[in-house]
Tab-separated table of N, CA and C in Angstrom:
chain	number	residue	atom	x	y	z
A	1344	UNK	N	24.760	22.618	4.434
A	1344	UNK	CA	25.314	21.499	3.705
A	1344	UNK	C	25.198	21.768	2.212
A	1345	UNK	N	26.353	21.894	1.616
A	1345	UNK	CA	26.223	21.790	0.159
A	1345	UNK	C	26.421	21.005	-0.652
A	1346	UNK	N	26.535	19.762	-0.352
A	1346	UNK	CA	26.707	18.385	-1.039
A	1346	UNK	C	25.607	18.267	-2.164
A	1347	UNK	N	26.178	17.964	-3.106
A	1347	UNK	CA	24.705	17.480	-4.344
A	1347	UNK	C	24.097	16.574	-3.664
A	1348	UNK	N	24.438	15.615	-2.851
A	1348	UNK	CA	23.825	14.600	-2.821
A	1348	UNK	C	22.749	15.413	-2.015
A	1349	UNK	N	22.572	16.425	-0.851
A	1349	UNK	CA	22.018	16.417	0.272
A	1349	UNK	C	20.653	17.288	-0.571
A	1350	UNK	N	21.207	18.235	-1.990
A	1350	UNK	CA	20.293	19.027	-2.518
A	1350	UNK	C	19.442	18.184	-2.701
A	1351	UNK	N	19.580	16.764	-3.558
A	1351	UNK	CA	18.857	15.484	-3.409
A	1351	UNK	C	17.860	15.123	-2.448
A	1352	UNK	N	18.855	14.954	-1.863
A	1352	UNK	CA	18.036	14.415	-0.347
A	1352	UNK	C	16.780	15.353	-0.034
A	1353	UNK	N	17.041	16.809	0.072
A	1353	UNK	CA	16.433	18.010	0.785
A	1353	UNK	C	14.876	17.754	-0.652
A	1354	UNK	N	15.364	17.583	-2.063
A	1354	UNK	CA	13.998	17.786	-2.645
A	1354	UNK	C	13.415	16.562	-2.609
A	1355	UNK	N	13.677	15.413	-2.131
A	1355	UNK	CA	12.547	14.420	-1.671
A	1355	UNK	C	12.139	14.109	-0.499
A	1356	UNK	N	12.552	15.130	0.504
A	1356	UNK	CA	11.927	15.170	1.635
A	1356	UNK	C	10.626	15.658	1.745
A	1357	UNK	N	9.665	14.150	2.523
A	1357	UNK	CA	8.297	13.977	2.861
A	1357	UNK	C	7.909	13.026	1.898
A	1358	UNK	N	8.419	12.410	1.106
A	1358	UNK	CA	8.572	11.569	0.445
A	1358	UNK	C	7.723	9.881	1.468
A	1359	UNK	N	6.739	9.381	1.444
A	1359	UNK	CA	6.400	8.784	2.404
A	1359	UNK	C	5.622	7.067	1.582
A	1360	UNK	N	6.151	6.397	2.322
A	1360	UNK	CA	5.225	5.254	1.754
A	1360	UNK	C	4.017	4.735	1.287
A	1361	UNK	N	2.940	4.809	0.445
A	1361	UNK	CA	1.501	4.530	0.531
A	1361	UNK	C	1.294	3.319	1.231
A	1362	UNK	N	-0.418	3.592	1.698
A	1362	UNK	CA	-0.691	2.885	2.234
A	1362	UNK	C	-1.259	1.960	1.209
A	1363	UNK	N	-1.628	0.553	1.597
A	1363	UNK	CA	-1.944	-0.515	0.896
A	1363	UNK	C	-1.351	-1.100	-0.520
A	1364	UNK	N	-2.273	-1.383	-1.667
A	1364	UNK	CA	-1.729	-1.964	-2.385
A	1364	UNK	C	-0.446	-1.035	-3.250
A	1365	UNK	N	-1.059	-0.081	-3.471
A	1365	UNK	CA	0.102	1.164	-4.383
A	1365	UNK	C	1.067	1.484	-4.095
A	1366	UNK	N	1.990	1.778	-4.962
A	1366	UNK	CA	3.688	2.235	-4.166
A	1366	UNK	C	3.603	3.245	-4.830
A	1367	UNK	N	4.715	4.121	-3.853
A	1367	UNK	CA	4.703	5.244	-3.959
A	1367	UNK	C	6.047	5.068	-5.472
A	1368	UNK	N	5.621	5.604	-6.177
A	1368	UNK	CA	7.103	5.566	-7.287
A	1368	UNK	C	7.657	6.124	-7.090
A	1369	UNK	N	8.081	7.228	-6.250
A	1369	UNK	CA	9.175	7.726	-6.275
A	1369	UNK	C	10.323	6.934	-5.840
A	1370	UNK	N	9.821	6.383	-4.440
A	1370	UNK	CA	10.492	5.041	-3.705
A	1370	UNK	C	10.587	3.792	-4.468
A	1371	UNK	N	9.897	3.390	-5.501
A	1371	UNK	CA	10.128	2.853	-6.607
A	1371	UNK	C	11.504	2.683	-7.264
A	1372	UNK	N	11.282	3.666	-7.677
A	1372	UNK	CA	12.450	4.516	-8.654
A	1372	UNK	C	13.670	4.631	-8.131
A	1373	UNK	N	13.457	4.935	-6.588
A	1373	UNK	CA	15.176	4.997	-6.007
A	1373	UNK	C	15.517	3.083	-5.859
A	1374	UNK	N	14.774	2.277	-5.840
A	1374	UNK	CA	15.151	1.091	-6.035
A	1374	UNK	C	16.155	0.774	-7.691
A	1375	UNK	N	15.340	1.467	-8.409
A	1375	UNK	CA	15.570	1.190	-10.198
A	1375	UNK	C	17.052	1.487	-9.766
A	1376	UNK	N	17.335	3.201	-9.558
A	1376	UNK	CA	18.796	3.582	-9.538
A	1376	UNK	C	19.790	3.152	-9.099
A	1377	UNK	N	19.539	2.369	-8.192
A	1377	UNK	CA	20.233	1.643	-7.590
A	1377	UNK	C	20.637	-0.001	-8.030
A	1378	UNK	N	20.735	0.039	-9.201
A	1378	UNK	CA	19.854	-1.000	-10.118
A	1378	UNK	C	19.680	-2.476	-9.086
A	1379	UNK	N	18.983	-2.401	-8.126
A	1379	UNK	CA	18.703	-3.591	-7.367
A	1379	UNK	C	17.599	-4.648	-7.909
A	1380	UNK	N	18.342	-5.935	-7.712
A	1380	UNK	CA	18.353	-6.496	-9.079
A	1380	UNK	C	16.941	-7.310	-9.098
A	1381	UNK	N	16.318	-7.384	-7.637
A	1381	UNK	CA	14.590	-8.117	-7.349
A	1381	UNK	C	13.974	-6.661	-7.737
A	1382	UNK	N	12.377	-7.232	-7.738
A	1382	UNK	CA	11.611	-6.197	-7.679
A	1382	UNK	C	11.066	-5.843	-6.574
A	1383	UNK	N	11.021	-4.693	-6.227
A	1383	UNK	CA	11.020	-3.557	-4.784
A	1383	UNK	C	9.724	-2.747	-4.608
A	1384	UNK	N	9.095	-2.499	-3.509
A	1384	UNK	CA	7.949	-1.444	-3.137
A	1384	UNK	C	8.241	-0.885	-2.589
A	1385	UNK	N	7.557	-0.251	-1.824
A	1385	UNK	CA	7.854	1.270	-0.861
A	1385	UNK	C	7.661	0.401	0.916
A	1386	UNK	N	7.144	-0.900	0.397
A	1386	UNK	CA	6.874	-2.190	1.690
A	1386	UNK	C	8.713	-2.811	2.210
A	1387	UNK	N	9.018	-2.231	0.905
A	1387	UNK	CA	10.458	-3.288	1.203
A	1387	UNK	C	11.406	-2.186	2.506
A	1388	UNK	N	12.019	-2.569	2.781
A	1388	UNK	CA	13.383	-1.690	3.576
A	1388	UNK	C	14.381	-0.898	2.395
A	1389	UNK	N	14.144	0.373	2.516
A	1389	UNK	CA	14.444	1.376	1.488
A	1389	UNK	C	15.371	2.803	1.984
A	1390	UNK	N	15.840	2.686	3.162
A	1390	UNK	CA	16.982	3.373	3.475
A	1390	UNK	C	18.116	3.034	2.424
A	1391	UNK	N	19.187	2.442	2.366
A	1391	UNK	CA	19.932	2.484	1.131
A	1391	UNK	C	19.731	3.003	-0.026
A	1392	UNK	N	18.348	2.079	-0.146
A	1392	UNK	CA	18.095	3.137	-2.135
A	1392	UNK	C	18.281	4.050	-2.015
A	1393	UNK	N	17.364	4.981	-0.792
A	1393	UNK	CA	17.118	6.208	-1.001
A	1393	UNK	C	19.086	6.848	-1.210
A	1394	UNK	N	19.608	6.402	0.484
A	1394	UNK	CA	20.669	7.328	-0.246
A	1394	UNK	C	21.725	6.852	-1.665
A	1395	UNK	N	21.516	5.774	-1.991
A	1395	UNK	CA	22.077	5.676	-3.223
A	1395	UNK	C	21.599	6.309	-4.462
A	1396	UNK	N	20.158	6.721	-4.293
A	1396	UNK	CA	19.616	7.283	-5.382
A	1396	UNK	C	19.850	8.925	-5.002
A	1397	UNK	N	20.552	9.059	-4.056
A	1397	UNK	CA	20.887	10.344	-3.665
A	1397	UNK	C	22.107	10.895	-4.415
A	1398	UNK	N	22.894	9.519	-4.091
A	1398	UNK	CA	24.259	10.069	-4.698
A	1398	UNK	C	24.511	9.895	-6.067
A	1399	UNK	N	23.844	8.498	-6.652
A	1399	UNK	CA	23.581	8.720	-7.743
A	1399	UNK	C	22.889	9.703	-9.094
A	1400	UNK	N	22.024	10.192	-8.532
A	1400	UNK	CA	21.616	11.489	-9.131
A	1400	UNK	C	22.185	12.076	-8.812
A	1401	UNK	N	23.252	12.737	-8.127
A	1401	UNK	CA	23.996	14.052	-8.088
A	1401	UNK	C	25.542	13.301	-8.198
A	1402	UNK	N	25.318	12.480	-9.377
A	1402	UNK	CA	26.773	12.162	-9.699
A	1402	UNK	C	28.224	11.144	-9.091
A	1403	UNK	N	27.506	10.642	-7.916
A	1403	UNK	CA	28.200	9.881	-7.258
A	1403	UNK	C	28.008	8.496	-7.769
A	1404	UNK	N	29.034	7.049	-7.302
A	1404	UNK	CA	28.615	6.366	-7.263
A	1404	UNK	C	28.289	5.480	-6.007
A	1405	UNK	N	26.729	5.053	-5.939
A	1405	UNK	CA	26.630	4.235	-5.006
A	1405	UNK	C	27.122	2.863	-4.537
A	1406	UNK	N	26.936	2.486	-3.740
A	1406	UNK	CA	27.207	0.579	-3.390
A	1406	UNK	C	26.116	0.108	-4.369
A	1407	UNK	N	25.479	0.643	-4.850
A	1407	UNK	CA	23.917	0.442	-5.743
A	1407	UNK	C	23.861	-1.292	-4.734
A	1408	UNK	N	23.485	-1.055	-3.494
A	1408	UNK	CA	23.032	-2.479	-2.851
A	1408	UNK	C	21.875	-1.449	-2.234
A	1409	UNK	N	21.110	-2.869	-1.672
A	1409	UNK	CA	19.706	-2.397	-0.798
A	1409	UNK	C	20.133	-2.623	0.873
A	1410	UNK	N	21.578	-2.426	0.989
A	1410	UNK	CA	21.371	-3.054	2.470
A	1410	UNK	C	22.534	-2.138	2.636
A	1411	UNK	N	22.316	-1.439	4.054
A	1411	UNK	CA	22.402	-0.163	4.296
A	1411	UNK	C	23.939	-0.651	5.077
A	1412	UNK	N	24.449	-1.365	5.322
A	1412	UNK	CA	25.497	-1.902	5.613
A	1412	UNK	C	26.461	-2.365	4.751
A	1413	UNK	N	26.143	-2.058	3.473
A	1413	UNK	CA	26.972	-2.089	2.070
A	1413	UNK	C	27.746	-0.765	2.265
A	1414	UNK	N	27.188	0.317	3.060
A	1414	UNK	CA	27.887	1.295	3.255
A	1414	UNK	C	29.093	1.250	3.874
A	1415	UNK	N	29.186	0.549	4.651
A	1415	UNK	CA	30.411	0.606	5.837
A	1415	UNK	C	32.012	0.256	5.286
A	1416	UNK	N	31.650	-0.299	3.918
A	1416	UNK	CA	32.833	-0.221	3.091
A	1416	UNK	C	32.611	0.313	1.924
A	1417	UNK	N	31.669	1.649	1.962
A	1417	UNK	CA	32.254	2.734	0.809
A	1417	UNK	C	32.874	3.612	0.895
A	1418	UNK	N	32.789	4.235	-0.388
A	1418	UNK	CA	34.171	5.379	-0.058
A	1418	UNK	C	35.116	5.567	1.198
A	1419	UNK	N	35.536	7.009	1.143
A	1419	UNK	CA	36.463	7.041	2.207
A	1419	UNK	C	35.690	7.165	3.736
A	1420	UNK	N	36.853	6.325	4.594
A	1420	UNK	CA	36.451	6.265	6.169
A	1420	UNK	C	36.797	7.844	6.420
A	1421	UNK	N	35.973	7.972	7.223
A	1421	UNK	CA	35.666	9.160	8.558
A	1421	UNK	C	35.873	8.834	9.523
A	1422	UNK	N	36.895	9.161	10.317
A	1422	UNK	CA	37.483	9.256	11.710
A	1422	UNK	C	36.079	10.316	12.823
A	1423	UNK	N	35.209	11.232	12.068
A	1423	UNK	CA	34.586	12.215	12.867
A	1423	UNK	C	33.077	12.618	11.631
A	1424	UNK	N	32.483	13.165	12.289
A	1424	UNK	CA	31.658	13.019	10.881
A	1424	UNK	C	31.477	14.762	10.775
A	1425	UNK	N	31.194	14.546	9.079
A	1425	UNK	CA	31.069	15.924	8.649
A	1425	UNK	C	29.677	16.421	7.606
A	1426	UNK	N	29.566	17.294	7.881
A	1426	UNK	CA	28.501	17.644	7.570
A	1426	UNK	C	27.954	17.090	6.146
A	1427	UNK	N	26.332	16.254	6.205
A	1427	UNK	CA	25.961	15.469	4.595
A	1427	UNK	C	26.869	14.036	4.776
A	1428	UNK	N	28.055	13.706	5.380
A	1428	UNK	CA	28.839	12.365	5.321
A	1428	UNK	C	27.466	11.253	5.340
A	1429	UNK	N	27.991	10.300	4.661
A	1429	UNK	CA	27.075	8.931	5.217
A	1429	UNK	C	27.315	8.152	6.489
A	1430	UNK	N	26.125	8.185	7.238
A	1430	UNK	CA	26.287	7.662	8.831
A	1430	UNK	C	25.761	5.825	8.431
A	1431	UNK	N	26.403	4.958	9.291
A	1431	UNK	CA	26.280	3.847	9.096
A	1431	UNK	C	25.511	3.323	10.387
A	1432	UNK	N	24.614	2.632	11.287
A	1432	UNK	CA	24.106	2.456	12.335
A	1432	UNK	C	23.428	1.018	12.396
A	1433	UNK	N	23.655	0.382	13.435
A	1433	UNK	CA	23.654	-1.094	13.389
A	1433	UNK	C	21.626	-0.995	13.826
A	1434	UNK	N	21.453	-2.185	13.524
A	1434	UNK	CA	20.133	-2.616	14.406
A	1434	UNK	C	19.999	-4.088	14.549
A	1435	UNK	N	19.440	-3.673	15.878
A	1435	UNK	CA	19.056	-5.238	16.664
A	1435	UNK	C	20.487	-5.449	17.014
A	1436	UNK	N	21.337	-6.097	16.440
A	1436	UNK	CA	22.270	-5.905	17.053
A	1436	UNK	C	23.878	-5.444	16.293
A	1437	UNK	N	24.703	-5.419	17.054
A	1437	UNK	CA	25.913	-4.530	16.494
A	1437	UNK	C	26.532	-5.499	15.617
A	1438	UNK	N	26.823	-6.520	15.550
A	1438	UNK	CA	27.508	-7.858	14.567
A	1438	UNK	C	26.530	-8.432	13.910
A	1439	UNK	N	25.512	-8.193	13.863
A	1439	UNK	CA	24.432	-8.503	12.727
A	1439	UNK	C	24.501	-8.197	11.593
A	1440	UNK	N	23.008	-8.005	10.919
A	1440	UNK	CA	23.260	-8.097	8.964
A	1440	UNK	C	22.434	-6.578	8.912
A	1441	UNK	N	21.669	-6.613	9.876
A	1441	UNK	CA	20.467	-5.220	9.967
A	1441	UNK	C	21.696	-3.839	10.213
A	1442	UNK	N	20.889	-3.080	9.708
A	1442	UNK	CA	21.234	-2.077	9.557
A	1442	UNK	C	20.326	-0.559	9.543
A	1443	UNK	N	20.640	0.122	9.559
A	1443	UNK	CA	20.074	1.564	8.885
A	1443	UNK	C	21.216	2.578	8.044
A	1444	UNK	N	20.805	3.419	7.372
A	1444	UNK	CA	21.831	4.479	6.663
A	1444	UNK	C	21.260	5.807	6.047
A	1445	UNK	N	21.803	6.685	6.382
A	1445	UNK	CA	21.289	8.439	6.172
A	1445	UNK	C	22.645	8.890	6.010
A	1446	UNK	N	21.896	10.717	5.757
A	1446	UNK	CA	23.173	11.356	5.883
A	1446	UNK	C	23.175	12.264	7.186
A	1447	UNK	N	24.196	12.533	7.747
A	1447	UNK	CA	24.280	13.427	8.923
A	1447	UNK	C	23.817	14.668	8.806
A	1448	UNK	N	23.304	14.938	9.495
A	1448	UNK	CA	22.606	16.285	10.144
A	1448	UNK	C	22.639	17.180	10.910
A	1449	UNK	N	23.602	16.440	11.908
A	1449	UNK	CA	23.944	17.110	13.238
A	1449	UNK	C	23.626	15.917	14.829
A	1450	UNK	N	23.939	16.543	15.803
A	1450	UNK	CA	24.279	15.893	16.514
A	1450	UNK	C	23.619	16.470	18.215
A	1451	UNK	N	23.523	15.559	19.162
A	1451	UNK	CA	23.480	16.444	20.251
A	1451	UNK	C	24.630	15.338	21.141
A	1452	UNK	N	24.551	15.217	22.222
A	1452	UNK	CA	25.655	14.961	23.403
A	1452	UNK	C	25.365	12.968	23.019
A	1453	UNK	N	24.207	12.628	23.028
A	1453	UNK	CA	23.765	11.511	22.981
A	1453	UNK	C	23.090	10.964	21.613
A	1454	UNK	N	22.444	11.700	20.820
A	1454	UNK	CA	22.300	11.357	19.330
A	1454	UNK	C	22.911	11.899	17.577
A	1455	UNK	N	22.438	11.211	17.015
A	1455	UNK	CA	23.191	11.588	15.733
A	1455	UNK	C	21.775	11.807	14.726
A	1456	UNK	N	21.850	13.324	14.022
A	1456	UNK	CA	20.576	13.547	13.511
A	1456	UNK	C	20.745	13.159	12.316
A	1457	UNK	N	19.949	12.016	11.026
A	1457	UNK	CA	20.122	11.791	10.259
A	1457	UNK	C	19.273	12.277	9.048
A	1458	UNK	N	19.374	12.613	7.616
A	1458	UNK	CA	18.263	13.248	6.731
A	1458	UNK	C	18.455	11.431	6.071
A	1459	UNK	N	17.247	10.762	6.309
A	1459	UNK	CA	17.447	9.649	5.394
A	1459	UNK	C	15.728	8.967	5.222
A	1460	UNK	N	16.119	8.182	4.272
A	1460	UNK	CA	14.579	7.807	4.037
A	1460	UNK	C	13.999	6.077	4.773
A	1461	UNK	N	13.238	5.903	5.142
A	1461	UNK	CA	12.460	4.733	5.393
A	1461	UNK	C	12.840	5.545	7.046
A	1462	UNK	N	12.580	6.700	7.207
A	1462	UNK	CA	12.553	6.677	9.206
A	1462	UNK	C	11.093	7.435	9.388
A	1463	UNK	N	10.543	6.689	9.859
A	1463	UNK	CA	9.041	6.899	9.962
A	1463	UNK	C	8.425	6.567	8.237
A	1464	UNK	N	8.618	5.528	8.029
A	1464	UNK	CA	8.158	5.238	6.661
A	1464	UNK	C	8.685	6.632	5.722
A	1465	UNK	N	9.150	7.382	6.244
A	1465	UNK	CA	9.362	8.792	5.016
A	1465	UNK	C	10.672	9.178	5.133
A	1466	UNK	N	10.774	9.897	4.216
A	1466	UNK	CA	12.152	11.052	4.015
A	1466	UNK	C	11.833	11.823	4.992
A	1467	UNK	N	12.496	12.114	5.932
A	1467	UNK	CA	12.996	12.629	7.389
A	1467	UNK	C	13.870	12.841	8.005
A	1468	UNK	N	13.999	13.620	8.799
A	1468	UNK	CA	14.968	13.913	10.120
A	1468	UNK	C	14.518	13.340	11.096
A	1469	UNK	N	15.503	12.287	11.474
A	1469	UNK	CA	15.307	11.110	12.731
A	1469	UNK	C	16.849	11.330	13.630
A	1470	UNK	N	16.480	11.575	14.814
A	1470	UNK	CA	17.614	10.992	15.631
A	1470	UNK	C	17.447	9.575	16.464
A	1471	UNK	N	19.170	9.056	16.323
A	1471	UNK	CA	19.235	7.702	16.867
A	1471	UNK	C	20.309	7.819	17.521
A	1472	UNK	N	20.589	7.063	18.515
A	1472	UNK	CA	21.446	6.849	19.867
A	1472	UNK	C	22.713	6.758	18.905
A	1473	UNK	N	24.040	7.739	19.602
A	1473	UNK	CA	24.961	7.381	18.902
A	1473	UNK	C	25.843	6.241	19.375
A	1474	UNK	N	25.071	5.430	19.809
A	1474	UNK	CA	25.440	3.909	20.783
A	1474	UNK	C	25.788	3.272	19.607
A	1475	UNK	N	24.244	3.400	18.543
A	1475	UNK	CA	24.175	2.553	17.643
A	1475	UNK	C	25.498	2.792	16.260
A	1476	UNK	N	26.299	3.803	16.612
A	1476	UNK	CA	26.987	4.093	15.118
A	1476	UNK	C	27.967	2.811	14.939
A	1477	UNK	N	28.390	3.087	13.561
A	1477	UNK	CA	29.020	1.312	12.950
A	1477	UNK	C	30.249	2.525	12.097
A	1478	UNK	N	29.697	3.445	11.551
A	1478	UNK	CA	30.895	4.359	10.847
A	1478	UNK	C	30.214	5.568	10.103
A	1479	UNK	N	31.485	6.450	9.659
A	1479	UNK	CA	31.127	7.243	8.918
A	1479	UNK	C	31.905	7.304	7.846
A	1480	UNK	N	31.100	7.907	6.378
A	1480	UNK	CA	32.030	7.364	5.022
A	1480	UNK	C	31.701	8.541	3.947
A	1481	UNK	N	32.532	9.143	3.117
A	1481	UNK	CA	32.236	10.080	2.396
A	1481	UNK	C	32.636	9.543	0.834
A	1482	UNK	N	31.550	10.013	0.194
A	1482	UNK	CA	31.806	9.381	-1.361
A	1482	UNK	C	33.251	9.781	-2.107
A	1483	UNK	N	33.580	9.081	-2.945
A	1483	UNK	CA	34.732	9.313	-3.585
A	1483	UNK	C	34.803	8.877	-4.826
A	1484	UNK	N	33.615	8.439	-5.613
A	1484	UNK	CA	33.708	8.231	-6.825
A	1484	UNK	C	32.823	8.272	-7.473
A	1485	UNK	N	33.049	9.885	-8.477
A	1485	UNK	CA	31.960	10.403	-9.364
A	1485	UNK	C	31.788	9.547	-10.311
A	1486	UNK	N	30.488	9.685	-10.833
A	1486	UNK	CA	29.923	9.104	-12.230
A	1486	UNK	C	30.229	9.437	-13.400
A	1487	UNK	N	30.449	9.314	-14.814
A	1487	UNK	CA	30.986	9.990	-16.144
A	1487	UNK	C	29.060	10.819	-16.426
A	1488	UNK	N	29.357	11.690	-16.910
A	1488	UNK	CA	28.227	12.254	-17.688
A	1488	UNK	C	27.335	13.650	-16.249
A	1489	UNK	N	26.114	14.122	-16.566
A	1489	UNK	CA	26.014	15.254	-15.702
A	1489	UNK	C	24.927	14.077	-14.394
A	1490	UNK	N	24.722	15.147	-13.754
A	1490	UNK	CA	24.264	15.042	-12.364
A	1490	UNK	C	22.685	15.767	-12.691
A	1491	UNK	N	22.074	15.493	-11.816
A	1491	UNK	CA	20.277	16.102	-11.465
A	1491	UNK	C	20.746	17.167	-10.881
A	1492	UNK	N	20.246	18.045	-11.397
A	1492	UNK	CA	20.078	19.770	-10.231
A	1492	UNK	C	18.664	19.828	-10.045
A	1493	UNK	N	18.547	19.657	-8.551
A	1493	UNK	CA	17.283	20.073	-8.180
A	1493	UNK	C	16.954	21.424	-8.004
């Protein structure tokens, strides 16, 4: 995968929540970028930031929302998914508000492997039932000025 965003992704992987009172700032920080507009911990639900602070540092623009279902109407729709695309995946249930969001990874017969953050409290590779998919969406609108090279 050569997406900026995923170079992103790949250097904050293990990236993991603290325990108790302290937040981890990095997870912090992907809240800031996202300029979400309450104040956020590493306690809050932080899949979105993360990949918005993904695409945002490597020049994209995000939904800059905290709710991972802001995705499902960004950029362009995906009929099939491609390698780094943003995967969209319902929870609890499919017409609900819950959500999850990563980027694709790969796949087997029955799951969809995602690189995204808040799965196991960390930046990870998680697979989830591709029962649960809602869509797939690829960015389409860069930022003015440069990008983070990790």
């Amino acid at each position: 995968m050569s997406q900026k965003w995923i170079a992103v992704a790949r250097a904050l992987f293990g990236q993991k929540e603290s325990k108790g009172e302290l937040d981890n700032k990095a997870i912090v920080e992907m809240f800031r970028l996202i300029e979400s507009p309450q104040d956020k911990d590493d306690e809050d639900p932080w899949c979105a930031a993360f990949v918005g602070a993904c695409l945002e540092l490597s020049g994209f623009k995000s939904t800059r929302s905290a709710s991972a279902r802001s995705y499902l109407k960004f950029g362009r729709k995906l009929g099939k998914p491609e390698p780094g695309c943003i995967v969209v995946l319902w929870r609890e249930k499919r017409d609900g508000v819950k959500g999850h969001v990563g980027f694709y990874a790969g796949e087997t017969a029955e799951t969809l492997e995602l690189l995204g953050g808040n799965q196991n409290n960390s930046v990870s590779l998680k697979s989830y039932p591709k029962s649960q998919l809602l869509g797939y969406r690829w960015p389409n609108v860069r930022l003015p000025g440069p990008a983070y090279s990790p």
